[in-house]
Tab-separated table of N, CA and C in Angstrom:
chain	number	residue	atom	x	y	z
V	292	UNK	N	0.843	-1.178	0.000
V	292	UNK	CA	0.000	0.000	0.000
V	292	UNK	C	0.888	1.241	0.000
V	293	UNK	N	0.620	2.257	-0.894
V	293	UNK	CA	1.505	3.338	-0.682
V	293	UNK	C	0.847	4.309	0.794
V	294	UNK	N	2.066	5.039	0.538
V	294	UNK	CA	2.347	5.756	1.376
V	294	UNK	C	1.036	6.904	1.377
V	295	UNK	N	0.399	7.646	2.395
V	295	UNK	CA	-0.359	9.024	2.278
V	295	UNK	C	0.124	10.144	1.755
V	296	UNK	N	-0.334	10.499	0.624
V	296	UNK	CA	0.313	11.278	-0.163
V	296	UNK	C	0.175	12.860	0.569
V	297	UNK	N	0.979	13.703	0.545
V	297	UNK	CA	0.468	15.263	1.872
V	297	UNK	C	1.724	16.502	0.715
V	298	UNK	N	0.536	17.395	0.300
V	298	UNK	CA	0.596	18.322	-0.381
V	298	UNK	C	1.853	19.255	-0.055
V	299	UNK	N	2.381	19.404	1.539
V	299	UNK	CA	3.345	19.859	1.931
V	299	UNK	C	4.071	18.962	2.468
V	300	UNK	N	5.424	18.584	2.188
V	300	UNK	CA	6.185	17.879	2.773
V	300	UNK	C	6.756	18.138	4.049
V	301	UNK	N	7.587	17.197	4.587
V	301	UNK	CA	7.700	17.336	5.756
V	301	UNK	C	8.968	18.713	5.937
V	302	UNK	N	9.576	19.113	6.962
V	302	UNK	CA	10.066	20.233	6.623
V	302	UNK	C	11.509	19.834	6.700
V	303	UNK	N	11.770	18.556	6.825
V	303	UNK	CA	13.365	18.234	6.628
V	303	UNK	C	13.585	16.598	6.455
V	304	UNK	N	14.633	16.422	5.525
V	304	UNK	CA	14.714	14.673	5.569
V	304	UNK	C	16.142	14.580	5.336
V	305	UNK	N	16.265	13.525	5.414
V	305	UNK	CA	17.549	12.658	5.836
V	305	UNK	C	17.852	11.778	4.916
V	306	UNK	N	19.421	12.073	4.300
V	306	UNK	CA	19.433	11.645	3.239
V	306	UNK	C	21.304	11.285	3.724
V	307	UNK	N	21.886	9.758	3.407
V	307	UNK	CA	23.003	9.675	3.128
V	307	UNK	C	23.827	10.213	1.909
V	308	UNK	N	25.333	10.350	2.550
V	308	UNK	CA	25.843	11.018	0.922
V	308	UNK	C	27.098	10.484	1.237
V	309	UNK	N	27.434	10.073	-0.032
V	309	UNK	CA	28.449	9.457	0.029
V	309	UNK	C	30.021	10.706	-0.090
V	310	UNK	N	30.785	10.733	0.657
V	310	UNK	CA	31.946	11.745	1.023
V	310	UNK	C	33.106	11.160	-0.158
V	311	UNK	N	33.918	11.805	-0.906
V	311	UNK	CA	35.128	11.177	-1.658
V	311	UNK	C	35.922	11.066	-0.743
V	312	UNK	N	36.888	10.301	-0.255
V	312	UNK	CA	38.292	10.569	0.553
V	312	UNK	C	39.495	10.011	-0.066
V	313	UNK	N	40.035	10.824	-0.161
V	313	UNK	CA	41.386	10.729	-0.974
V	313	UNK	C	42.046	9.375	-0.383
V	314	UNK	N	42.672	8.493	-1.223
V	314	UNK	CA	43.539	7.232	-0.734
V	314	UNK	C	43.062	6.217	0.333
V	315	UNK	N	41.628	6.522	0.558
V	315	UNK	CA	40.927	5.636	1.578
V	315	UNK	C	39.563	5.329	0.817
V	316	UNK	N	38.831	4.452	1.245
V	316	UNK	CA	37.449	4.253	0.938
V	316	UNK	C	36.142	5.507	1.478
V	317	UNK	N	35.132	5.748	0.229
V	317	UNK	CA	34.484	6.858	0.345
V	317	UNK	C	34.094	6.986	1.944
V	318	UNK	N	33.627	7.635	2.796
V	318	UNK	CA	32.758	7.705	4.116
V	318	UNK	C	31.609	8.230	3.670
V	319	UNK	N	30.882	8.071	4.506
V	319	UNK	CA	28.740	8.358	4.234
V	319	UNK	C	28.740	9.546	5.613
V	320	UNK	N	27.697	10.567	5.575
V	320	UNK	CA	27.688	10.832	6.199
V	320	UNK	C	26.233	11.558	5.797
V	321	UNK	N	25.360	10.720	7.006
V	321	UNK	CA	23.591	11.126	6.707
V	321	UNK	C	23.131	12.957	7.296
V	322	UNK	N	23.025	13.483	6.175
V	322	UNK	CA	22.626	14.748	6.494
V	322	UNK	C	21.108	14.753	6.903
V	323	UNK	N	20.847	16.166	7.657
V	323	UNK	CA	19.059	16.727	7.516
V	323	UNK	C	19.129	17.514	6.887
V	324	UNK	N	18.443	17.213	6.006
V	324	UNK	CA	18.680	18.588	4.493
V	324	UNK	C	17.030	19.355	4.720
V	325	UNK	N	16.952	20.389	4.302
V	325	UNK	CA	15.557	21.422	4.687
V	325	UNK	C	14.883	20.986	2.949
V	326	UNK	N	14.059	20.775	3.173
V	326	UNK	CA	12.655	20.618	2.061
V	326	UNK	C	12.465	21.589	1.905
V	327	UNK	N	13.477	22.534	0.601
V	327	UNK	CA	13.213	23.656	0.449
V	327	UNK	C	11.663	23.632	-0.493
V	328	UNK	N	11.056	24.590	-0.992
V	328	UNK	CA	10.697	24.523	-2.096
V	328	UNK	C	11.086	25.346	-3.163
V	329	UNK	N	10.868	25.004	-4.527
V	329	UNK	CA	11.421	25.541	-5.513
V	329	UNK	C	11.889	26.938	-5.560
V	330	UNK	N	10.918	27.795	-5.320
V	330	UNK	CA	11.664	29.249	-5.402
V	330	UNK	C	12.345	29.329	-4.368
V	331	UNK	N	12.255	28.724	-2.787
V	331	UNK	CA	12.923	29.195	-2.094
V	331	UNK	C	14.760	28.951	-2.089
V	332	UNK	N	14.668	27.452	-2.971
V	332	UNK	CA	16.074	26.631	-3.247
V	332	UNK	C	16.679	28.210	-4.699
V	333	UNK	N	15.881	28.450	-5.268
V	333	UNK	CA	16.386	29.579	-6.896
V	333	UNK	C	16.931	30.736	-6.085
V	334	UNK	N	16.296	30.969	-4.939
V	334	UNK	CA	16.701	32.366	-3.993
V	334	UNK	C	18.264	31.861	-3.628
V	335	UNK	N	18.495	30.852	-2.718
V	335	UNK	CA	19.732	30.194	-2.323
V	335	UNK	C	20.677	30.330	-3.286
V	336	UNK	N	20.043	29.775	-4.046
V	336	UNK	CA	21.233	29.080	-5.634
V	336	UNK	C	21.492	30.455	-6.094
V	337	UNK	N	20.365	31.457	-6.398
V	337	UNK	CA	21.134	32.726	-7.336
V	337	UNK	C	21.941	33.943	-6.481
V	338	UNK	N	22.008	33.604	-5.063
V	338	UNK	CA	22.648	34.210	-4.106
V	338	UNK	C	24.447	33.614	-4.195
V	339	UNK	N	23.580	32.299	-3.803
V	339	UNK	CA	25.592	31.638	-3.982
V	339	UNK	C	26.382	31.938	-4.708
V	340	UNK	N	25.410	32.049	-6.218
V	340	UNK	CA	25.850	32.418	-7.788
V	340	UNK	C	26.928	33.501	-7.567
V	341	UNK	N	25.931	35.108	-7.257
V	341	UNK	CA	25.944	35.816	-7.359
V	341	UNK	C	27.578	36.132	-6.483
V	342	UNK	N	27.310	35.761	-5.205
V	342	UNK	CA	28.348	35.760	-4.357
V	342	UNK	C	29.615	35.035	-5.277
V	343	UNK	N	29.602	34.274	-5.893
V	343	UNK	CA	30.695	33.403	-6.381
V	343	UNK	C	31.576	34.645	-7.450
V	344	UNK	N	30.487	34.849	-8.190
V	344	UNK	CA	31.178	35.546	-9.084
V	344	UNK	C	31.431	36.931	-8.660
V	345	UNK	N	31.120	37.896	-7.580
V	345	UNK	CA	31.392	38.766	-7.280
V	345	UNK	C	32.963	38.695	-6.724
V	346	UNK	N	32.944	37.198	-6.005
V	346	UNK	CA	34.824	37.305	-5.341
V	346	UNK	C	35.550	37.311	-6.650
V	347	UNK	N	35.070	36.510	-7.634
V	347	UNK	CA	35.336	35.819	-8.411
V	347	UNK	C	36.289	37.318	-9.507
V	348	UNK	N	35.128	37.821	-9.520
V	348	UNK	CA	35.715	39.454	-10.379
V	348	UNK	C	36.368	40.275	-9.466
V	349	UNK	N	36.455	40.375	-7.879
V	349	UNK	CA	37.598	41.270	-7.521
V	349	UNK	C	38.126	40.536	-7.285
V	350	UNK	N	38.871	38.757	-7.954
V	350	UNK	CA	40.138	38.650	-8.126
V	350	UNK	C	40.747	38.539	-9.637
V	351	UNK	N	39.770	39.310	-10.275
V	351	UNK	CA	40.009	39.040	-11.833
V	351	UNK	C	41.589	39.404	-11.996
V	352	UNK	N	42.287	38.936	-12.857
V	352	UNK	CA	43.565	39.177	-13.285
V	352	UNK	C	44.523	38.641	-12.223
V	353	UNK	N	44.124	37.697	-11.298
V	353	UNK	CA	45.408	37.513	-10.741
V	353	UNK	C	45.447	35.910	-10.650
V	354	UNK	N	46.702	35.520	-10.728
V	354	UNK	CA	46.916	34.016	-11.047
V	354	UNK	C	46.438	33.518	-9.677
V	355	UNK	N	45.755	32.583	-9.287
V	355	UNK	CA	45.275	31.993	-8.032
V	355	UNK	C	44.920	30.737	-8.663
V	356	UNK	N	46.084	29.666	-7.630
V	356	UNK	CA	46.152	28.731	-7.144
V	356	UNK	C	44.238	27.852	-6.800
V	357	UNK	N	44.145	26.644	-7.164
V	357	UNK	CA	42.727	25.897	-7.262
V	357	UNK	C	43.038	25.767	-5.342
V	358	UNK	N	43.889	25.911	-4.782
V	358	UNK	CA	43.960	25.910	-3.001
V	358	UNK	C	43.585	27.048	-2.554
V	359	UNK	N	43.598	28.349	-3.335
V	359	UNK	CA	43.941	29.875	-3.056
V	359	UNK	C	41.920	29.856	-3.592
V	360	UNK	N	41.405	29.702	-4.406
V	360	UNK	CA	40.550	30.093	-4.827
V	360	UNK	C	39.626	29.457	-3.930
V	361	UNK	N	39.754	27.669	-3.741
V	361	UNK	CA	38.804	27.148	-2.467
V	361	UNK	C	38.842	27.898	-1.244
V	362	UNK	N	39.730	28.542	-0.836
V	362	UNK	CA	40.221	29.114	0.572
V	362	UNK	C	39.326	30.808	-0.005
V	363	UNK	N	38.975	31.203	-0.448
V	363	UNK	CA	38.136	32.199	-0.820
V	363	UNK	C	36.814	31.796	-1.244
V	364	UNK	N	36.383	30.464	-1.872
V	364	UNK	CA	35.515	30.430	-2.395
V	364	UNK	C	34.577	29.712	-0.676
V	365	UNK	N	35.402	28.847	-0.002
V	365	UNK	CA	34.835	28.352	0.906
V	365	UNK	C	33.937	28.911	2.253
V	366	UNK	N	33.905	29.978	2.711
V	366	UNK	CA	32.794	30.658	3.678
V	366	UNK	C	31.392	31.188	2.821
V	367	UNK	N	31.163	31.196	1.656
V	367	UNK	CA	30.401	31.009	0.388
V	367	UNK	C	29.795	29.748	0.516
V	368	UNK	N	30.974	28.428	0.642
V	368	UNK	CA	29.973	26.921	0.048
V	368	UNK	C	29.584	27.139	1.277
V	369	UNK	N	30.364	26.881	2.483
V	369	UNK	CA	29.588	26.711	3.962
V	369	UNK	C	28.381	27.447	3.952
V	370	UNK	N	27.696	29.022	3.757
V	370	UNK	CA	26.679	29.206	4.045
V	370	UNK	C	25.425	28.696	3.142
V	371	UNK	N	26.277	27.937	1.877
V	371	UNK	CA	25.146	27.422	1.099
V	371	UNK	C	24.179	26.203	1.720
V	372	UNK	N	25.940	25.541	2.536
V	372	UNK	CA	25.503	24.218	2.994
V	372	UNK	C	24.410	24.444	4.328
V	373	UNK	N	24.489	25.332	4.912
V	373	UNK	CA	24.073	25.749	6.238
V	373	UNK	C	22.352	26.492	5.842
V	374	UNK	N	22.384	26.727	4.149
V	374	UNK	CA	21.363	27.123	4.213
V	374	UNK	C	20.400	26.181	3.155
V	375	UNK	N	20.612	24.616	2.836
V	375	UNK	CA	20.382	23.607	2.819
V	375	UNK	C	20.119	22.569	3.613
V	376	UNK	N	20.842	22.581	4.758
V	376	UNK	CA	20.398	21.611	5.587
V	376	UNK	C	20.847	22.274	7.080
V	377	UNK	N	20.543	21.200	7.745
V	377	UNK	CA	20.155	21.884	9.365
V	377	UNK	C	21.248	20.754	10.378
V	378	UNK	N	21.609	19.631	9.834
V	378	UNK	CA	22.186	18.467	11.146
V	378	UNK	C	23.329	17.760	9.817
V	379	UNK	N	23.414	16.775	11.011
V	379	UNK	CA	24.192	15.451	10.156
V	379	UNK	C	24.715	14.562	11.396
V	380	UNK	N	25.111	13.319	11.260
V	380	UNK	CA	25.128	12.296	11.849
V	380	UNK	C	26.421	12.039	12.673
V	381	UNK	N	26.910	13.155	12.511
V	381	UNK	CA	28.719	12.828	13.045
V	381	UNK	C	28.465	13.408	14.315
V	382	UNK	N	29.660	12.900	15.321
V	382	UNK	CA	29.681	13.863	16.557
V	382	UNK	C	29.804	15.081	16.517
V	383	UNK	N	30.666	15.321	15.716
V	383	UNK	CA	30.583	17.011	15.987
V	383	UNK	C	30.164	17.492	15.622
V	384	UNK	N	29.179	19.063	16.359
V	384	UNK	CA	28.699	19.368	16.422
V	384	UNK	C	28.217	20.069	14.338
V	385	UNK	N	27.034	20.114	13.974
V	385	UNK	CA	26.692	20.631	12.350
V	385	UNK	C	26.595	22.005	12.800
V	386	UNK	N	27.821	22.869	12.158
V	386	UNK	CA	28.069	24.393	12.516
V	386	UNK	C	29.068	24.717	11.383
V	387	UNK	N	29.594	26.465	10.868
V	387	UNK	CA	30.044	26.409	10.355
V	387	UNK	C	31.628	26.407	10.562
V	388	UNK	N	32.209	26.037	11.387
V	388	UNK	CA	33.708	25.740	11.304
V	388	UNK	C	33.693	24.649	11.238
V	389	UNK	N	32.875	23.676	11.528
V	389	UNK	CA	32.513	22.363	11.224
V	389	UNK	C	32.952	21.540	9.547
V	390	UNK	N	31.994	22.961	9.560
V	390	UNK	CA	31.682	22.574	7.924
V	390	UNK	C	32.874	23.010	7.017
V	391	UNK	N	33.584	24.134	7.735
V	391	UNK	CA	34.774	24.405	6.960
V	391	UNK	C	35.883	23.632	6.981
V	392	UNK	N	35.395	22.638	7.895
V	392	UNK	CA	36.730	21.880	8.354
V	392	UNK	C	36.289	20.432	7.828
V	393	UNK	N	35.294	20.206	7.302
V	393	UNK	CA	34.673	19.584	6.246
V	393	UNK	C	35.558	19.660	4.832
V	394	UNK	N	35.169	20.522	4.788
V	394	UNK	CA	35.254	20.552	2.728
V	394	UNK	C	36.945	21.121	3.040
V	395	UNK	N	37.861	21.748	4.173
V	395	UNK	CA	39.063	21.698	3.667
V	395	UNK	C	40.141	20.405	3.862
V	396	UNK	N	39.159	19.615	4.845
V	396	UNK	CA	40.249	18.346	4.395
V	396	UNK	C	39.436	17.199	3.116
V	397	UNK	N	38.144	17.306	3.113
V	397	UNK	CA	37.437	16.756	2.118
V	397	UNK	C	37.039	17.584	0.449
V	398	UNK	N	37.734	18.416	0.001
V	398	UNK	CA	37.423	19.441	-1.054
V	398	UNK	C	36.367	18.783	-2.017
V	399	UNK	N	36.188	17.564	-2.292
V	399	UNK	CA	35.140	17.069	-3.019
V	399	UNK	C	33.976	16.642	-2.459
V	400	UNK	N	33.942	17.575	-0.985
V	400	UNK	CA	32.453	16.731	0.195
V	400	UNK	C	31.383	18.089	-0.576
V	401	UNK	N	31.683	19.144	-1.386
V	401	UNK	CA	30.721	20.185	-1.276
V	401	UNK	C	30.065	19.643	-2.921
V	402	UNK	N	30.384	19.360	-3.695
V	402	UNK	CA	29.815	18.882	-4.344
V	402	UNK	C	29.058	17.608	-4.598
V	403	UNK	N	29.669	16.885	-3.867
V	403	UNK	CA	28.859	15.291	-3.353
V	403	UNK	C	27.968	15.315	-2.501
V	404	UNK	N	28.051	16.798	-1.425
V	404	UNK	CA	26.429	17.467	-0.949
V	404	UNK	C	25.421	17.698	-1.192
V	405	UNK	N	26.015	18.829	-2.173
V	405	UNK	CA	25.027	19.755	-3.550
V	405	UNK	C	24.183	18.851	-4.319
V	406	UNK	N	25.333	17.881	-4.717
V	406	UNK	CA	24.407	17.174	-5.906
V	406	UNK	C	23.577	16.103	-5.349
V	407	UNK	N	23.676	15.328	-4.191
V	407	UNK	CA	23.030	14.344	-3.880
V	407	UNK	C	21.670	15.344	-3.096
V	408	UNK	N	21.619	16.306	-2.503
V	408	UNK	CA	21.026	16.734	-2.237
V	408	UNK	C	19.585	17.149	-3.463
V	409	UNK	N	20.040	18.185	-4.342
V	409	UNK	CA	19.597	17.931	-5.219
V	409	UNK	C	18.721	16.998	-6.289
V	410	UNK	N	19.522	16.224	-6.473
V	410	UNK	CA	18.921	14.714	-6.945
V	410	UNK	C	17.713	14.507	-6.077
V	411	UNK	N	17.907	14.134	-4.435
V	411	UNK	CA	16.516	13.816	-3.746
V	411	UNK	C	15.752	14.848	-4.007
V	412	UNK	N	16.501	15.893	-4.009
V	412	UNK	CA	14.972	16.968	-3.784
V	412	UNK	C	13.963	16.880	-5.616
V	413	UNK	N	14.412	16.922	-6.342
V	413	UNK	CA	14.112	16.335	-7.377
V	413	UNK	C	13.563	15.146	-7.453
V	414	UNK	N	13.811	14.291	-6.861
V	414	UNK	CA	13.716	12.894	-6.921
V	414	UNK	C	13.760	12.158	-8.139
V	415	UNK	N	15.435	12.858	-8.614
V	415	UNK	CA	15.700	11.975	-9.636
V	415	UNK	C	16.456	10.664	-9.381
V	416	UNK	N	15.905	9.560	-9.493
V	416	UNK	CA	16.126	8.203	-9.049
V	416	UNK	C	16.237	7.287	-10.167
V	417	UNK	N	17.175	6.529	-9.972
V	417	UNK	CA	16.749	5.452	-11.160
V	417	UNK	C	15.660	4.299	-10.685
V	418	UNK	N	15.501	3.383	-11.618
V	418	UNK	CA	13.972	2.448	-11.459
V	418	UNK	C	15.236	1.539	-11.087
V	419	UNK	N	14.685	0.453	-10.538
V	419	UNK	CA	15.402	-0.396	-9.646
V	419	UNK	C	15.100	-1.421	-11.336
């Protein structure tokens, strides 16, 4: 029997994501991601945008390092992540030095966020 179908979803769910880790096997780490809805996720997204490319042009013309540009681009992903989801499953505490201390020893955890996040909220799934 399915499930009761309810016009507003719940206001947060829990979703594993798989973490890259360099020279070791991936780690999972189950977030509470916020059930945005559509315009409210386009508000987020064209903010981050916006923010991205604003650092992005007052460092136009200068050679910067893919370490130099994460280390600028990163208090940006953190408030994206912070304004996507609310918890996660690890001991320490879901905050943003947390999170910065996340994606600078994990640099591929902010996109394996984004996108798995995404995907559920979409619920693009494959058919079994």
């Amino acid at each position: 029997m399915a499930a009761k179908f309810e016009l507003i979803p719940n206001p947060t769910f829990k979703l594993p994501v798989s973490i890259p880790c360099a020279g070791e096997a991936d780690g999972s780490i189950t977030f509470t991601f916020k059930h945005l809805a559509t315009d409210e996720l386009s508000d987020i997204q064209g903010d981050f945008s916006d923010r991205i490319e604003a650092l992005m042009k007052e460092h136009e013309g200068q050679e910067l390092s893919a370490a130099q540009i994460d280390k600028l681009q990163r208090p940006i992903m953190v408030g994206f992540l912070e304004a996507i989801a609310s918890g996660w499953d690890l001991k320490q505490e879901f905050n943003a030095e947390n999170l910065d201390t996340l994606l600078r020893y994990r640099p591929a955890a902010f996109v394996a966020i984004t996108s798995a996040f995404r995907l559920e909220l979409w619920a693009v799934r494959q058919k079994p």
